[in-house]
Tab-separated table of C-alpha atoms in Angstrom:
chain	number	residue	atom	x	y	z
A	1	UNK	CA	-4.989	-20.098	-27.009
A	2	UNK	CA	-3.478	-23.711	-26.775
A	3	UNK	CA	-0.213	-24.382	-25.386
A	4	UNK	CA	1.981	-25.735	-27.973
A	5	UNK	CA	2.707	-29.495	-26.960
A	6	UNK	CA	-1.039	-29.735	-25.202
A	7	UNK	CA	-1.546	-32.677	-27.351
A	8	UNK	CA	1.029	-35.244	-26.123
A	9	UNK	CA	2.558	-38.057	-27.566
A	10	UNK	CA	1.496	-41.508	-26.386
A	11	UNK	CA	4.261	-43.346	-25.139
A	12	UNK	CA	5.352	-45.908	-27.928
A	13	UNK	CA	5.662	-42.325	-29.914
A	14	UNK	CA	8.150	-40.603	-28.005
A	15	UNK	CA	10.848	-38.763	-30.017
A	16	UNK	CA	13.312	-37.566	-27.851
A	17	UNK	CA	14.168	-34.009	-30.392
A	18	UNK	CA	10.697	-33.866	-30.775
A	19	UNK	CA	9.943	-33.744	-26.776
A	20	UNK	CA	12.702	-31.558	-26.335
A	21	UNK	CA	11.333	-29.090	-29.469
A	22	UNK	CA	7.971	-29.552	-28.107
A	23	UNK	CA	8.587	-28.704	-24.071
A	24	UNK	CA	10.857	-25.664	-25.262
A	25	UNK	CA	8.347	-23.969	-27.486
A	26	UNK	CA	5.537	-24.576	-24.344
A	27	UNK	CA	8.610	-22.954	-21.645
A	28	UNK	CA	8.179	-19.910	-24.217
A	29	UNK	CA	4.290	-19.950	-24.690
A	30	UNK	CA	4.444	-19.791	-20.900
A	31	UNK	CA	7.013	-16.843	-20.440
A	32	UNK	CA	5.216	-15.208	-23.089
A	33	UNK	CA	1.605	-15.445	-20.993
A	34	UNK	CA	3.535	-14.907	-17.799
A	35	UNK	CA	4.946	-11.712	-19.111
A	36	UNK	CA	1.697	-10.455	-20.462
A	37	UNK	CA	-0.391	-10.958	-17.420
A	38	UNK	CA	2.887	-8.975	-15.526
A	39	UNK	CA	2.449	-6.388	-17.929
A	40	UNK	CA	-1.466	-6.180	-17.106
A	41	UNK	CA	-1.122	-6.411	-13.796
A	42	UNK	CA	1.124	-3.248	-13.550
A	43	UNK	CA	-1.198	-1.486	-16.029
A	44	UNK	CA	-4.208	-1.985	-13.510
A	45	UNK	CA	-1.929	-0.851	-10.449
A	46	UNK	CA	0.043	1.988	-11.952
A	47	UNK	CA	-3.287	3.747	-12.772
A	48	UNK	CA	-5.303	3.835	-10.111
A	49	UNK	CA	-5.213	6.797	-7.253
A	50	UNK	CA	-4.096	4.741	-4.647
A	51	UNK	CA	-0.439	3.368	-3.582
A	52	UNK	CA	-0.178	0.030	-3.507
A	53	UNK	CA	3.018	-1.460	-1.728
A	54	UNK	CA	4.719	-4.407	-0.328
A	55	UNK	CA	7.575	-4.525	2.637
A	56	UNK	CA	9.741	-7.660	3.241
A	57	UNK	CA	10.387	-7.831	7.077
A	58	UNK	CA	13.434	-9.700	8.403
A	59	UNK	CA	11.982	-9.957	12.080
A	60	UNK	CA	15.539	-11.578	13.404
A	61	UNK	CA	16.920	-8.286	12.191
A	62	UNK	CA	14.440	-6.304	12.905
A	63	UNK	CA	14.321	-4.768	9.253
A	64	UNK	CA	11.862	-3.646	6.615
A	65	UNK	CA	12.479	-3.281	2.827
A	66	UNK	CA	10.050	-2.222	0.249
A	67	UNK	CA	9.389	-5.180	-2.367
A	68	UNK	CA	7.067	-2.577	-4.263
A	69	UNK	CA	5.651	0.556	-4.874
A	70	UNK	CA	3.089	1.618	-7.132
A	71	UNK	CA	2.817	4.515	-9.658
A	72	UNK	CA	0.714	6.835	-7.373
A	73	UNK	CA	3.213	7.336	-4.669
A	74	UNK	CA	4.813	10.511	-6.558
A	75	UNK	CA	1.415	11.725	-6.145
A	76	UNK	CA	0.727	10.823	-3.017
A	77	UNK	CA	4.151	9.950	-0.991
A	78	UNK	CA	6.363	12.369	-3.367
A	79	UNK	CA	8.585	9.096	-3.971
A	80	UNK	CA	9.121	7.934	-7.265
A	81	UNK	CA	8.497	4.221	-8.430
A	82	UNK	CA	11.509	3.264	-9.327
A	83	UNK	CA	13.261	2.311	-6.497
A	84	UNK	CA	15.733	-0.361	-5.820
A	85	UNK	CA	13.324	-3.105	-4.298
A	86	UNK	CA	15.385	-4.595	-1.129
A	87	UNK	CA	16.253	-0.971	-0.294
A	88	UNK	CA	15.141	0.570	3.346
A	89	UNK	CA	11.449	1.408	3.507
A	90	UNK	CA	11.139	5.399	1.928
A	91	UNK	CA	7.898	5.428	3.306
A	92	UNK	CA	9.411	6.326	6.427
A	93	UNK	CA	11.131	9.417	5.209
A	94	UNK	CA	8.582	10.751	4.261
A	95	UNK	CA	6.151	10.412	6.909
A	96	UNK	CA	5.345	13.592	9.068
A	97	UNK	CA	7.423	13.305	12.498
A	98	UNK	CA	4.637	13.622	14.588
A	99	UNK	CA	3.503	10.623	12.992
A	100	UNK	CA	6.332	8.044	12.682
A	101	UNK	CA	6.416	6.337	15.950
A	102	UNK	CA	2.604	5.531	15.904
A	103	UNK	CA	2.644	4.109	11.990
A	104	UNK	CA	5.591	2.188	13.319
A	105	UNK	CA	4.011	0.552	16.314
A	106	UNK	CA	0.980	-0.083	14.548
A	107	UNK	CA	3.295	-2.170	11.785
A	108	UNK	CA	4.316	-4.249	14.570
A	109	UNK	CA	1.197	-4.659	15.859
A	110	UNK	CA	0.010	-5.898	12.814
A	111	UNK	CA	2.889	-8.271	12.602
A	112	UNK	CA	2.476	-9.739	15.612
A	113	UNK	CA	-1.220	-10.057	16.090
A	114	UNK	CA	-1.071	-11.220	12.472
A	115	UNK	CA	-4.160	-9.148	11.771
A	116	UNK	CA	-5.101	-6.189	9.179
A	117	UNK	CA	-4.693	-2.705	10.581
A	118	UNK	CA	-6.070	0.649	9.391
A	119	UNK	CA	-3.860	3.624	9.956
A	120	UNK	CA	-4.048	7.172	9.494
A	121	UNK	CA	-1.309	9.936	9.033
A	122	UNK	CA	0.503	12.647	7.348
A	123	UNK	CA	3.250	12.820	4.594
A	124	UNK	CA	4.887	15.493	2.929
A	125	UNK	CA	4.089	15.317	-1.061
A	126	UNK	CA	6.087	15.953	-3.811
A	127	UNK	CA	5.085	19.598	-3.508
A	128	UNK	CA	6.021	19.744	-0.161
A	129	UNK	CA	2.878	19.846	1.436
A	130	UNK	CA	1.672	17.747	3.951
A	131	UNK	CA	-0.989	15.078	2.745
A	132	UNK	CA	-3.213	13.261	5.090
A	133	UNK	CA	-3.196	9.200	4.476
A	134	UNK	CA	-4.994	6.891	5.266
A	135	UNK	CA	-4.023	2.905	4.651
A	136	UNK	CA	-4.765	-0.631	5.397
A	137	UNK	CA	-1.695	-2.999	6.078
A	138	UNK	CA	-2.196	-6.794	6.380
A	139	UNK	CA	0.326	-9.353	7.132
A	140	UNK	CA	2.080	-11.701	4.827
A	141	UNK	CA	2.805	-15.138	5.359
A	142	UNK	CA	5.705	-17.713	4.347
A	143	UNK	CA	5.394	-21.706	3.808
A	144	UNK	CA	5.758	-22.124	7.595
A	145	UNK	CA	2.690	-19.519	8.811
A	146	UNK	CA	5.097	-17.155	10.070
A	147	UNK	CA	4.952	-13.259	9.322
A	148	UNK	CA	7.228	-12.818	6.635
A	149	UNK	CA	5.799	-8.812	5.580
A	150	UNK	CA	2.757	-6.833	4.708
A	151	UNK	CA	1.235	-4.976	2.029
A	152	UNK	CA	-0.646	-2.121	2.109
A	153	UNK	CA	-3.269	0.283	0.114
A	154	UNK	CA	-2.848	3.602	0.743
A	155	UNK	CA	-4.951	7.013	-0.613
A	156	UNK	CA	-4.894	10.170	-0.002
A	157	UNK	CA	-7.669	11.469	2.504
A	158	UNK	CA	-6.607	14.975	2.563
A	159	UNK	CA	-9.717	17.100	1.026
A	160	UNK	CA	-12.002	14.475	2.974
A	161	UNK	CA	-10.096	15.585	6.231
A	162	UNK	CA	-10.486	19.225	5.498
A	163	UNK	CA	-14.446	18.742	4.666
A	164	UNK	CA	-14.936	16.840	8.022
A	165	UNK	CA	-13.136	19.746	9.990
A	166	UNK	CA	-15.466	22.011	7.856
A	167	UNK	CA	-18.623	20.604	9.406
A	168	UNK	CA	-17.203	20.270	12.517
A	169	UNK	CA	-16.533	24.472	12.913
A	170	UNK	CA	-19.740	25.071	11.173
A	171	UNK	CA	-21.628	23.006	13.772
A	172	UNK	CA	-19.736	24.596	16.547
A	173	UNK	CA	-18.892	27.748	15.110
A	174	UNK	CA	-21.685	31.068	14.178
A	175	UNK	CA	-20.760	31.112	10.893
A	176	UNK	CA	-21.180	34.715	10.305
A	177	UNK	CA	-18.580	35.853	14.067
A	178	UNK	CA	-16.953	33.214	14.701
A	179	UNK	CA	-17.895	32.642	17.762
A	180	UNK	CA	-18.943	29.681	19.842
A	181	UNK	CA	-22.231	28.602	19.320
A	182	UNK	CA	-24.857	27.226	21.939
A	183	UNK	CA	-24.052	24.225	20.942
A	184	UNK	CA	-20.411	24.361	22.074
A	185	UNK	CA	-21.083	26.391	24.788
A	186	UNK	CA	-23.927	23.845	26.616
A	187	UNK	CA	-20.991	21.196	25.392
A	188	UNK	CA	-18.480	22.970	27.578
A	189	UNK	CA	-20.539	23.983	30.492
A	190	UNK	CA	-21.244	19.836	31.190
């Protein structure tokens, strides 16, 4: 639709009231279509399977907080969405120890090489089972060109993990004993 006060005045008609009426009801038009597209947006991102999130790092500090978090990390992270944004990253907590320090370095990597990164690990759920994950972080960038955070897509990769280990036993594995295979054993004997 058109913006109320599209059609301007020319100059020699300029009403002062009238330009103030005019630029108030477009302020609102433009709220109104700035709201709805928010309200689409969200739609779109709190229903589909994977998390989408943003962290704010303060690199003097050495800080990360989480700008946002979509609807599928109860699903997948066992964190609910509604967080306080500016609070520390719960990512973090609930990552699976093994895992931290690597997801962490990777984060900086990606910070400092300015690049996109791809990184896989484990989380514990909402049901307290451990998840696999896989994301893909990429660096964000203020006026000046400088890192200022990332933002990341993340999805769940568990049942994919657990079919690739599948074919992995079977093609190393006799199905029926158990047992090594050939194939393992001429793997094993070079």
């Amino acid at each position: 639709p058109a913006a109320p006060g599209a059609d301007d005045p020319t100059p020699t008609d300029i009403d002062p009231a009238a330009t103030i009426r005019a630029l108030t009801a477009r302020i609102a038009w433009l709220e109104g279509q700035l709201e709805a597209q928010q309200h689409q947006h969200r739609a779109v991102v709190d229903n589909i399977e994977e998390v989408v999130y943003r962290v704010d790092v303060d690199r003097a500090q050495g800080s990360e907080r989480l700008h946002f978090l979509s609807g599928a990390s109860l699903a997948v992270f066992g964190c609910p969405t509604d967080h306080t944004p500016g609070e520390p990253t719960l990512l973090h907590h609930h990552v699976h120890p093994d895992d931290v320090a690597q997801l962490r370095i990777t984060a900086v990597d990606t910070l400092v090489d300015k690049a996109p990164a791809f990184r896989t690990y484990r989380v514990r759920a909402g049901d307290d089972s451990w998840r696999w994950v896989e994301d893909k972080i990429v660096p964000l960038f203020d006026e000046r060109g400088g890192v200022c955070g990332y933002q990341g897509i993340a999805r769940d990769i568990t049942e994919r993990r657990a079919a690739q280990e599948a074919l992995e036993r079977l093609a190393l594995f006799d199905a029926l004993t158990g047992l090594p295979n050939r194939v393992l054993f001429q793997d094993r004997l070079r």
